[in-house]
CSV table of C-alpha atoms and ligand atoms in Angstrom, one decimal:
chain,number,residue,atom,x,y,z
A,1,MET,CA,-28.0,72.2,-63.6
A,2,ASN,CA,-24.6,71.3,-63.4
A,3,ILE,CA,-23.0,68.1,-63.6
A,4,LEU,CA,-19.6,67.1,-62.1
A,5,LEU,CA,-19.4,63.6,-64.3
A,6,LEU,CA,-16.1,61.5,-62.7
A,7,GLY,CA,-14.0,60.0,-65.7
A,8,SER,CA,-11.4,60.3,-67.9
A,9,GLY,CA,-12.2,57.4,-70.6
A,10,GLY,CA,-13.6,56.8,-73.8
A,11,ARG,CA,-16.7,55.5,-71.6
A,12,GLU,CA,-17.2,59.1,-70.1
A,13,HIS,CA,-16.9,60.5,-72.8
A,14,ALA,CA,-19.8,58.9,-74.5
A,15,ILE,CA,-21.7,59.8,-71.7
A,16,ALA,CA,-20.3,63.6,-71.4
A,17,TRP,CA,-21.2,63.6,-75.2
A,18,LYS,CA,-25.2,62.0,-74.6
A,19,LEU,CA,-25.5,64.3,-71.2
A,20,ALA,CA,-24.4,67.4,-73.3
A,21,GLN,CA,-27.2,66.9,-75.8
A,22,SER,CA,-30.0,67.6,-72.7
A,23,ALA,CA,-31.3,71.1,-73.0
A,24,GLU,CA,-31.5,70.5,-68.6
A,25,ILE,CA,-27.9,71.4,-68.7
A,26,LYS,CA,-26.4,74.8,-68.0
A,27,LYS,CA,-22.9,73.1,-67.4
A,28,LEU,CA,-21.0,70.5,-67.4
A,29,PHE,CA,-17.8,69.7,-65.5
A,30,ILE,CA,-15.7,66.7,-66.1
A,31,ALA,CA,-12.7,65.3,-63.3
A,32,PRO,CA,-10.0,64.7,-64.8
A,33,GLY,CA,-11.6,63.6,-68.7
A,34,ASN,CA,-9.3,64.2,-72.1
A,35,ALA,CA,-9.3,66.0,-74.5
A,36,GLY,CA,-12.6,64.7,-76.5
A,37,THR,CA,-14.6,65.8,-73.2
A,38,GLY,CA,-12.6,68.7,-72.9
A,39,HIS,CA,-15.2,70.0,-76.8
A,40,THR,CA,-18.0,68.7,-74.5
A,41,GLY,CA,-17.8,70.4,-71.2
A,42,ILE,CA,-15.2,72.0,-68.7
A,43,ASN,CA,-12.8,69.6,-67.6
A,44,VAL,CA,-11.6,70.5,-64.2
A,45,PRO,CA,-8.3,68.4,-62.7
A,46,ILE,CA,-9.0,66.7,-59.9
A,47,ASP,CA,-8.9,63.1,-59.5
A,48,VAL,CA,-11.4,60.9,-59.5
A,49,ASN,CA,-10.8,59.5,-55.5
A,50,ASP,CA,-9.7,62.8,-53.7
A,51,PHE,CA,-13.3,63.5,-52.0
A,52,SER,CA,-12.2,66.3,-50.4
A,53,ASN,CA,-11.3,67.5,-53.6
A,54,ILE,CA,-14.5,67.0,-55.4
A,55,LYS,CA,-16.2,67.7,-52.0
A,56,PHE,CA,-15.0,71.9,-52.4
A,57,PHE,CA,-15.2,72.0,-56.5
A,58,VAL,CA,-19.7,70.4,-56.0
A,59,LEU,CA,-20.4,73.4,-53.4
A,60,GLU,CA,-17.8,75.7,-55.1
A,61,ASN,CA,-19.4,75.2,-58.0
A,62,ASP,CA,-23.3,74.6,-57.3
A,63,ILE,CA,-23.4,70.8,-59.1
A,64,ASP,CA,-26.6,69.2,-58.5
A,65,MET,CA,-25.6,66.3,-59.9
A,66,VAL,CA,-22.0,63.6,-59.0
A,67,ILE,CA,-21.9,60.4,-62.0
A,68,VAL,CA,-19.2,58.2,-61.4
A,69,GLY,CA,-17.7,56.8,-64.3
A,70,PRO,CA,-15.5,54.0,-62.3
A,71,GLU,CA,-15.5,51.6,-60.4
A,72,GLU,CA,-12.8,52.7,-57.7
A,73,PRO,CA,-14.3,55.7,-56.4
A,74,LEU,CA,-17.7,54.3,-56.2
A,75,VAL,CA,-15.7,51.1,-54.3
A,76,ASN,CA,-14.1,53.8,-52.3
A,77,GLY,CA,-17.1,55.0,-50.6
A,78,ILE,CA,-18.0,58.4,-52.9
A,79,ALA,CA,-21.8,58.1,-52.2
A,80,ASP,CA,-21.6,57.2,-48.4
A,81,TYR,CA,-19.5,60.5,-48.3
A,82,PHE,CA,-21.4,62.4,-49.6
A,83,MET,CA,-24.6,60.6,-47.9
A,84,GLU,CA,-22.6,61.1,-44.6
A,85,ASP,CA,-21.9,65.2,-45.3
A,86,GLU,CA,-24.4,67.5,-44.4
A,87,LEU,CA,-23.3,70.1,-46.5
A,88,LEU,CA,-23.0,67.4,-49.7
A,89,ARG,CA,-26.7,65.0,-48.6
A,90,GLU,CA,-28.9,66.9,-51.0
A,91,ILE,CA,-26.4,66.2,-54.1
A,92,ALA,CA,-28.0,63.5,-56.5
A,93,VAL,CA,-24.6,61.0,-57.2
A,94,ILE,CA,-25.5,58.6,-60.0
A,95,GLY,CA,-23.3,55.3,-58.3
A,96,PRO,CA,-23.8,52.6,-56.4
A,97,SER,CA,-22.6,53.3,-51.6
A,98,LYS,CA,-19.2,51.1,-51.0
A,99,SER,CA,-22.2,48.3,-49.6
A,100,GLY,CA,-23.1,48.2,-52.9
A,101,ALA,CA,-20.1,48.6,-54.9
A,102,ARG,CA,-18.9,44.6,-53.1
A,103,LEU,CA,-20.4,43.6,-56.4
A,104,GLU,CA,-17.6,44.4,-58.5
A,105,GLY,CA,-15.4,45.5,-55.6
A,106,SER,CA,-15.3,41.8,-53.4
A,107,LYS,CA,-15.6,39.0,-55.8
A,108,ASP,CA,-16.6,36.8,-52.7
A,109,PHE,CA,-19.1,39.0,-51.9
A,110,ALA,CA,-20.5,39.2,-55.3
A,111,LYS,CA,-20.3,34.7,-55.5
A,112,ALA,CA,-22.1,34.9,-52.2
A,113,PHE,CA,-24.3,36.9,-52.8
A,114,MET,CA,-26.1,35.8,-56.0
A,115,GLN,CA,-26.1,32.4,-53.6
A,116,ARG,CA,-28.0,34.0,-51.5
A,117,HIS,CA,-31.1,35.1,-54.1
A,118,GLY,CA,-30.2,32.3,-56.4
A,119,ILE,CA,-28.8,34.0,-59.3
A,120,PRO,CA,-27.3,31.4,-62.1
A,121,THR,CA,-23.3,31.9,-61.9
A,122,ALA,CA,-20.4,29.0,-62.0
A,123,ALA,CA,-19.7,27.0,-59.2
A,124,TYR,CA,-17.1,28.7,-57.0
A,125,ARG,CA,-15.1,28.5,-53.7
A,126,THR,CA,-13.7,31.4,-51.5
A,127,PHE,CA,-10.0,30.5,-50.1
A,128,SER,CA,-7.5,32.7,-48.2
A,129,THR,CA,-4.3,33.7,-47.3
A,130,SER,CA,-3.7,30.5,-44.4
A,131,GLU,CA,-6.1,27.6,-47.0
A,132,SER,CA,-3.2,27.8,-50.3
A,133,ALA,CA,-2.7,23.9,-49.2
A,134,ASP,CA,-6.4,23.3,-48.8
A,135,ALA,CA,-7.5,25.9,-52.3
A,136,LYS,CA,-4.6,23.5,-54.3
A,137,GLU,CA,-6.8,19.9,-52.4
A,138,PHE,CA,-9.9,21.9,-53.9
A,139,LEU,CA,-8.2,22.9,-57.7
A,140,ARG,CA,-8.2,19.1,-57.7
A,141,SER,CA,-11.4,18.1,-57.6
A,142,LEU,CA,-12.6,20.5,-60.4
A,143,LYS,CA,-12.2,19.6,-64.3
A,144,PRO,CA,-9.8,22.1,-66.2
A,145,PRO,CA,-9.6,25.3,-67.5
A,146,TYR,CA,-8.9,26.8,-63.6
A,147,VAL,CA,-10.4,30.1,-63.1
A,148,LEU,CA,-9.0,32.0,-59.9
A,149,LYS,CA,-9.7,35.4,-59.1
A,150,ALA,CA,-8.1,38.0,-56.8
A,151,ASP,CA,-11.7,38.6,-54.3
A,152,GLY,CA,-10.2,42.6,-55.0
A,153,LEU,CA,-10.2,45.7,-56.9
A,154,ALA,CA,-6.9,44.5,-59.7
A,155,ALA,CA,-7.7,47.2,-63.2
A,156,GLY,CA,-9.0,44.1,-64.4
A,157,LYS,CA,-6.0,41.0,-64.7
A,158,GLY,CA,-7.4,39.3,-61.7
A,159,VAL,CA,-8.9,36.8,-63.7
A,160,VAL,CA,-6.8,34.0,-64.5
A,161,ILE,CA,-7.7,30.8,-67.0
A,162,CYS,CA,-5.0,28.2,-66.4
A,163,VAL,CA,-5.7,24.5,-68.7
A,164,ASP,CA,-2.2,22.7,-66.6
A,165,ILE,CA,-2.4,22.5,-63.0
A,166,ASN,CA,0.8,23.1,-62.6
A,167,ASP,CA,0.1,26.5,-62.9
A,168,ALA,CA,-2.7,26.6,-61.2
A,169,ASP,CA,-1.0,25.5,-58.3
A,170,ARG,CA,2.1,28.7,-59.3
A,171,GLU,CA,-0.7,31.5,-60.1
A,172,LEU,CA,-2.4,30.4,-57.0
A,173,THR,CA,0.9,30.3,-54.5
A,174,ASP,CA,1.6,34.1,-56.4
A,175,MET,CA,-2.2,35.5,-55.4
A,176,LEU,CA,-2.7,34.3,-51.8
A,177,ASP,CA,1.2,33.1,-50.8
A,178,ASN,CA,2.5,36.5,-52.8
A,179,ALA,CA,0.4,39.2,-52.3
A,180,ARG,CA,0.3,39.3,-56.1
A,181,PHE,CA,-2.3,41.8,-56.1
A,182,GLY,CA,-1.5,43.0,-53.0
A,183,LYS,CA,-4.4,43.6,-50.8
A,184,ALA,CA,-6.7,42.7,-53.7
A,185,SER,CA,-5.3,38.8,-53.6
A,186,GLU,CA,-5.7,38.4,-49.5
A,187,LYS,CA,-8.7,36.1,-50.7
A,188,VAL,CA,-9.4,34.0,-54.4
A,189,VAL,CA,-11.9,32.6,-55.7
A,190,ILE,CA,-11.9,29.4,-58.0
A,191,GLU,CA,-14.8,28.3,-60.2
A,192,GLU,CA,-16.5,26.2,-62.0
A,193,PHE,CA,-15.0,27.2,-66.5
A,194,LEU,CA,-17.9,27.7,-68.2
A,195,SER,CA,-17.9,28.0,-71.9
A,196,GLY,CA,-20.2,30.7,-73.7
A,197,ILE,CA,-20.1,33.2,-75.5
A,198,GLU,CA,-20.6,36.5,-73.2
A,199,LEU,CA,-22.4,39.2,-73.2
A,200,SER,CA,-22.5,42.2,-71.2
A,201,VAL,CA,-26.4,43.4,-70.4
A,202,PHE,CA,-27.0,47.2,-67.8
A,203,ILE,CA,-29.3,48.1,-66.8
A,204,LEU,CA,-30.5,51.6,-64.6
A,205,THR,CA,-31.9,51.7,-61.3
A,206,ASP,CA,-32.7,53.4,-58.4
A,207,GLY,CA,-32.4,50.9,-55.7
A,208,LYS,CA,-35.9,50.1,-56.5
A,209,SER,CA,-37.0,49.4,-60.2
A,210,TRP,CA,-35.2,48.9,-63.1
A,211,LEU,CA,-35.0,49.5,-67.1
A,212,LEU,CA,-33.1,47.9,-69.0
A,213,LEU,CA,-30.3,49.5,-71.5
A,214,PRO,CA,-29.0,48.2,-75.0
A,215,GLU,CA,-26.7,45.0,-74.1
A,216,ALA,CA,-23.1,45.3,-75.9
A,217,LYS,CA,-20.1,42.1,-76.6
A,218,ASP,CA,-17.3,43.4,-76.0
A,219,TYR,CA,-13.7,42.3,-77.8
A,220,LYS,CA,-11.5,41.8,-74.9
A,221,ARG,CA,-8.6,40.3,-76.6
A,222,ILE,CA,-6.0,42.4,-78.4
A,223,GLY,CA,-5.9,39.7,-80.8
A,224,GLU,CA,-7.6,38.6,-84.4
A,225,GLY,CA,-10.0,35.2,-83.7
A,226,ASP,CA,-9.9,36.4,-79.5
A,227,THR,CA,-6.1,35.5,-79.8
A,228,GLY,CA,-3.9,37.2,-76.6
A,229,PRO,CA,-4.0,39.1,-73.4
A,230,ASN,CA,-7.1,40.7,-72.3
A,231,THR,CA,-7.3,44.3,-73.1
A,232,GLY,CA,-9.5,46.6,-72.0
A,233,GLY,CA,-11.4,45.8,-74.6
A,234,MET,CA,-10.6,46.4,-78.1
A,235,GLY,CA,-14.6,47.0,-79.4
A,236,SER,CA,-17.8,46.4,-79.0
A,237,VAL,CA,-21.5,46.5,-80.8
A,238,SER,CA,-25.2,46.5,-80.1
A,239,PRO,CA,-27.4,45.2,-80.1
A,240,VAL,CA,-26.3,41.3,-79.6
A,241,PRO,CA,-27.9,39.0,-82.7
A,242,PHE,CA,-28.4,35.8,-80.4
A,243,ALA,CA,-29.5,38.1,-77.4
A,244,ASP,CA,-33.6,37.9,-78.6
A,245,ALA,CA,-36.7,38.0,-76.8
A,246,GLU,CA,-36.7,34.8,-74.9
A,247,PHE,CA,-33.3,34.9,-73.8
A,248,MET,CA,-33.5,38.6,-72.1
A,249,GLU,CA,-36.6,37.1,-70.7
A,250,LYS,CA,-34.7,34.1,-69.1
A,251,VAL,CA,-31.9,37.6,-68.0
A,252,ARG,CA,-34.5,39.4,-66.7
A,253,ILE,CA,-36.2,36.5,-64.8
A,254,ARG,CA,-33.6,34.8,-63.4
A,255,ILE,CA,-30.5,37.9,-63.1
A,256,ILE,CA,-32.0,40.7,-63.3
A,257,GLU,CA,-35.1,40.4,-61.0
A,258,PRO,CA,-33.6,39.0,-58.1
A,259,THR,CA,-29.9,41.2,-58.5
A,260,VAL,CA,-32.9,44.0,-58.0
A,261,GLN,CA,-34.4,42.4,-55.1
A,262,GLY,CA,-31.8,40.9,-53.4
A,263,LEU,CA,-29.9,44.6,-52.4
A,264,LEU,CA,-33.2,46.1,-52.1
A,265,SER,CA,-34.2,42.8,-48.9
A,266,GLU,CA,-30.8,43.2,-47.8
A,267,ASN,CA,-30.6,47.4,-48.0
A,268,ILE,CA,-28.0,47.6,-50.2
A,269,ASP,CA,-28.8,51.6,-50.7
A,270,TYR,CA,-28.1,51.3,-55.2
A,271,LYS,CA,-28.6,54.0,-57.2
A,272,GLY,CA,-26.5,54.0,-60.7
A,273,PHE,CA,-25.7,51.3,-63.6
A,274,ILE,CA,-25.3,48.0,-63.0
A,275,PHE,CA,-23.7,45.7,-65.1
A,276,PHE,CA,-23.8,41.8,-66.1
A,277,GLY,CA,-21.2,40.3,-67.1
A,278,LEU,CA,-22.8,37.2,-68.9
A,279,ILE,CA,-21.9,33.9,-70.0
A,280,ASN,CA,-24.7,31.8,-72.7
A,281,VAL,CA,-24.5,28.1,-72.1
A,282,ASN,CA,-26.7,26.5,-73.9
A,283,GLU,CA,-29.7,28.9,-74.7
A,284,ASN,CA,-28.5,30.0,-70.4
A,285,PRO,CA,-27.9,32.8,-69.0
A,286,TYR,CA,-24.3,32.8,-66.3
A,287,VAL,CA,-23.7,35.5,-64.5
A,288,ILE,CA,-19.6,36.0,-65.2
A,289,GLU,CA,-19.1,39.0,-63.0
A,290,TYR,CA,-21.2,42.5,-62.2
A,291,ASN,CA,-19.8,46.1,-62.2
A,292,VAL,CA,-21.4,48.2,-61.0
A,293,ARG,CA,-21.0,50.9,-63.9
A,294,MET,CA,-20.7,50.6,-67.5
A,295,GLY,CA,-18.6,48.4,-69.8
A,296,ASP,CA,-15.7,50.4,-71.8
A,297,PRO,CA,-15.6,50.6,-74.5
A,298,GLU,CA,-19.2,49.0,-74.2
A,299,THR,CA,-21.2,52.7,-73.6
A,300,GLU,CA,-20.1,53.8,-76.4
A,301,SER,CA,-21.7,51.4,-78.3
A,302,VAL,CA,-25.3,51.4,-76.0
A,303,ILE,CA,-25.1,54.8,-75.3
A,304,PRO,CA,-25.1,56.3,-78.8
A,305,ARG,CA,-28.4,53.9,-78.7
A,306,ILE,CA,-30.2,55.3,-76.2
A,307,ARG,CA,-32.8,57.9,-77.2
A,308,THR,CA,-34.1,58.8,-74.3
A,309,ASP,CA,-32.2,62.0,-72.6
A,310,LEU,CA,-30.4,60.9,-70.3
A,311,VAL,CA,-30.2,63.5,-67.5
A,312,TYR,CA,-33.9,62.8,-67.7
A,313,LEU,CA,-33.6,59.6,-66.2
A,314,LEU,CA,-30.8,59.8,-64.0
A,315,LYS,CA,-32.8,63.1,-62.3
A,316,LYS,CA,-35.6,59.2,-61.9
A,317,VAL,CA,-32.7,57.9,-60.3
A,318,ALA,CA,-32.1,59.7,-58.1
A,319,ASP,CA,-35.4,60.7,-56.4
A,320,GLN,CA,-36.1,56.8,-56.9
A,321,SER,CA,-39.0,57.5,-59.4
A,322,LEU,CA,-37.6,54.9,-62.2
A,323,HIS,CA,-41.6,53.0,-62.2
A,324,SER,CA,-42.7,56.0,-64.3
A,325,ALA,CA,-39.7,56.3,-66.5
A,326,HIS,CA,-40.3,55.9,-70.2
A,327,ILE,CA,-37.1,54.8,-72.5
A,328,ASP,CA,-36.6,54.9,-76.5
A,329,PHE,CA,-33.4,53.0,-78.4
A,330,ASP,CA,-32.0,53.5,-81.6
A,331,GLU,CA,-33.7,50.5,-83.2
A,332,ARG,CA,-30.3,50.6,-85.5
A,333,CYS,CA,-26.7,49.0,-85.2
A,334,ALA,CA,-24.0,49.8,-83.1
A,335,ALA,CA,-20.1,49.6,-83.9
A,336,THR,CA,-17.2,50.3,-81.8
A,337,VAL,CA,-13.8,50.7,-83.3
A,338,MET,CA,-11.1,51.3,-80.5
A,339,LEU,CA,-7.9,52.6,-81.6
A,340,VAL,CA,-5.1,52.0,-79.2
A,341,SER,CA,-1.6,53.0,-78.7
A,342,GLY,CA,1.6,50.0,-80.8
A,343,GLY,CA,2.5,47.8,-77.2
A,344,TYR,CA,-0.6,48.3,-75.1
A,345,PRO,CA,-1.8,45.7,-73.2
A,346,GLY,CA,2.0,45.5,-72.7
A,347,SER,CA,3.9,49.2,-72.2
A,348,TYR,CA,4.1,51.1,-74.4
A,349,PRO,CA,4.7,55.1,-75.5
A,350,LYS,CA,2.9,58.5,-75.1
A,351,GLY,CA,2.7,62.1,-76.3
A,352,TYR,CA,2.2,60.8,-80.0
A,353,VAL,CA,0.5,63.7,-81.8
A,354,ILE,CA,-3.3,62.6,-83.4
A,355,GLY,CA,-4.4,63.8,-86.5
A,356,GLY,CA,-7.4,63.6,-89.0
A,357,LEU,CA,-9.6,63.7,-86.4
A,358,ASP,CA,-12.0,67.2,-87.6
A,359,LYS,CA,-12.4,66.0,-90.8
A,360,GLY,CA,-16.8,66.2,-90.2
A,361,TYR,CA,-17.1,61.9,-89.8
A,362,LYS,CA,-20.4,60.6,-89.8
A,363,SER,CA,-18.6,58.4,-87.1
A,364,MET,CA,-18.3,59.5,-83.7
A,365,LEU,CA,-15.0,59.7,-82.4
A,366,PHE,CA,-14.7,59.1,-78.4
A,367,HIS,CA,-11.3,60.0,-76.7
A,368,ALA,CA,-10.2,57.9,-74.1
A,369,GLY,CA,-6.6,58.4,-73.5
A,370,THR,CA,-5.9,61.9,-75.3
A,371,GLN,CA,-4.6,64.8,-73.7
A,372,ILE,CA,-4.3,68.4,-75.0
A,373,ASP,CA,-0.5,70.0,-76.0
A,374,GLU,CA,-1.4,73.0,-73.6
A,375,LYS,CA,1.6,74.4,-76.2
A,376,ASP,CA,0.3,74.3,-79.4
A,377,GLU,CA,-3.7,72.7,-78.6
A,378,SER,CA,-2.5,69.9,-80.6
A,379,VAL,CA,-4.2,66.3,-79.0
A,380,LYS,CA,-1.9,63.7,-77.9
A,381,THR,CA,-2.2,60.1,-77.1
A,382,ALA,CA,-2.0,59.3,-73.6
A,383,GLY,CA,-3.2,56.3,-72.7
A,384,GLY,CA,-3.3,53.0,-74.1
A,385,ARG,CA,-6.3,52.4,-75.3
A,386,VAL,CA,-6.9,56.1,-77.6
A,387,ILE,CA,-9.9,56.5,-79.7
A,388,ALA,CA,-13.0,54.7,-80.0
A,389,VAL,CA,-14.7,55.4,-83.8
A,390,THR,CA,-18.1,54.5,-83.3
A,391,SER,CA,-21.0,54.5,-86.3
A,392,LEU,CA,-24.9,53.5,-86.5
A,393,ALA,CA,-25.8,51.2,-89.2
A,394,ASN,CA,-28.8,49.2,-90.4
A,395,THR,CA,-26.6,45.7,-89.7
A,396,ALA,CA,-23.1,45.3,-87.7
A,397,ILE,CA,-21.4,44.3,-90.8
A,398,GLU,CA,-22.2,47.9,-92.2
A,399,ALA,CA,-21.2,50.8,-88.9
A,400,LEU,CA,-19.0,48.1,-88.8
A,401,GLN,CA,-17.0,48.9,-92.4
A,402,GLN,CA,-18.6,52.2,-91.3
A,403,SER,CA,-16.4,52.5,-88.4
A,404,TYR,CA,-13.5,50.7,-90.2
A,405,GLU,CA,-12.9,53.4,-93.5
A,406,VAL,CA,-12.8,56.1,-90.2
A,407,ALA,CA,-9.9,54.3,-88.2
A,408,ASP,CA,-8.2,54.4,-91.0
A,409,MET,CA,-8.0,57.8,-91.6
A,410,ILE,CA,-6.9,58.7,-88.1
A,411,GLU,CA,-3.0,58.7,-87.7
A,412,PHE,CA,-1.0,58.4,-85.5
A,413,GLN,CA,2.5,56.6,-84.5
A,414,GLY,CA,1.8,52.9,-83.5
A,415,LYS,CA,-2.1,52.7,-83.6
A,416,ALA,CA,-3.1,49.4,-83.8
A,417,PHE,CA,-6.3,48.2,-84.0
A,418,ARG,CA,-8.7,44.8,-83.9
A,419,LYS,CA,-9.3,44.8,-88.0
A,420,ASP,CA,-11.7,41.4,-87.3
A,421,LEU,CA,-14.5,43.0,-84.9
A,422,GLY,CA,-17.9,41.5,-85.7
A,423,TYR,CA,-16.3,38.1,-86.8
A,424,ASP,CA,-18.5,36.4,-84.8
A,425,LEU,CA,-21.6,37.8,-85.9
A,426,ILE,CA,-22.0,37.0,-89.8
B,501,AMP,P1,-13.0,39.5,-65.6
B,501,AMP,O1,-12.2,40.8,-65.4
B,501,AMP,O2,-14.4,39.3,-63.9
B,501,AMP,O3,-14.2,40.1,-67.2
B,501,AMP,O4,-13.6,38.1,-66.1
B,501,AMP,C1,-12.0,37.9,-67.5
B,501,AMP,C2,-13.0,37.0,-68.0
B,501,AMP,O5,-12.6,35.7,-68.2
B,501,AMP,C3,-14.1,36.9,-68.9
B,501,AMP,O6,-14.7,38.6,-69.5
B,501,AMP,C4,-14.0,35.5,-69.0
B,501,AMP,O7,-14.1,35.6,-70.2
B,501,AMP,C5,-13.1,35.0,-68.4
B,501,AMP,N1,-13.7,34.3,-67.5
B,501,AMP,C6,-14.2,34.6,-65.8
B,501,AMP,N2,-15.1,34.0,-65.4
B,501,AMP,C7,-14.8,33.0,-66.0
B,501,AMP,C8,-15.8,31.4,-65.4
B,501,AMP,N3,-16.5,30.5,-64.7
B,501,AMP,N4,-15.8,30.7,-67.5
B,501,AMP,C9,-15.4,30.8,-68.8
B,501,AMP,N5,-14.3,32.4,-68.6
B,501,AMP,C10,-14.5,33.2,-67.4
B,502,LIG,N1,-15.6,46.6,-71.2
B,502,LIG,C1,-15.6,46.0,-69.9
B,502,LIG,C2,-15.5,46.5,-68.6
B,502,LIG,O1,-15.8,47.6,-68.7
B,502,LIG,O2,-15.5,46.3,-67.7
């Protein structure tokens, strides 16, 4: 079959790499892709939110399935766009309807959904622009630190945690009254702070049944020892040691089942991935957030641990026969080290040549912000997160060591990466 994958990050390169191994693939296109996906399939210069161009391309190229990598087109309703178009209706879209994508697109919706279905999450209240005085009063009923979340998508920057009440007041004014995140902060969720270790749990669902994928841990902060500002993610490991059978059974019963049943009972069409951002509070899982896509850089550790053909699984999602699907994991540990541009997550230069990419490593290199320079065919940096190095080994520490060896051999000006990943696993 012919597949179009939307996105351009390390997540999409890892998904493309896996899809390309399937005997069922005739042609694989990635829009817009990066230098890495260009080797795995065919890149097409279409923006992920340009639905009319996507339609044109899909019809021109006999695409059978569209897989949506990032959240934005889902929140903008790409699945509905296909459903409502006579020519596109039969084409499978992997990704939820606009209504399902609210799990990520509106924190207020997600919190209310969890409350309706008894899913454990931090206590909260939502306030809109006219209610900033009430919001400040509510803050005073909570213990610090204070967690403020812009309701809508804010490129991963919409969550602010303040220790000081005056800082919290200021942030609140900024979000609610000064539209710091535009429309996304017209509503703000204020919630109780939860203390524990985070992990990312993923399922594939056809809206009725679901399959558990390998879980992962992501390292979000730029600095060693989890310090400094948040990034898109500086690395990941899978499996997560504390996610043992007992803990995962709690996740299944308290979180995954009621989420899938909740979607079904509310008639929300959902065919795709659900990413549960969880926190382990004294051996009890709580949902910090839902995402309606795979995580990045979690995918770079999760996908290599799936043995089963991904096209087979996604076809089962599309025709709602996931109940009869099987999935096998590679029992080994995966570790991903993200190489980033100097300056990231602040501003950073682009366009530096990347060397050391073709040395026949045992590790996998998943490209994120990279681009081919048409003039000389060189691969250049084109984003904050540049290359994810993933290794598989019998232990997480060995996998990390192997990824670090490769990380040292890849070269570009300003290259930075965290050297302490997995420190918390020992
Ligand atoms: P998000 O952008 O929703 O992934 O949130 C960013 C980060 O904020 C999360 O990964 C957590 O580390 C932290 N966070 C969000 N909500 C809470 C909470 N209720 N308690 C503690 N930390 C939180
Ligand atoms: N790594 C976190 C995310 O993809 O949102």
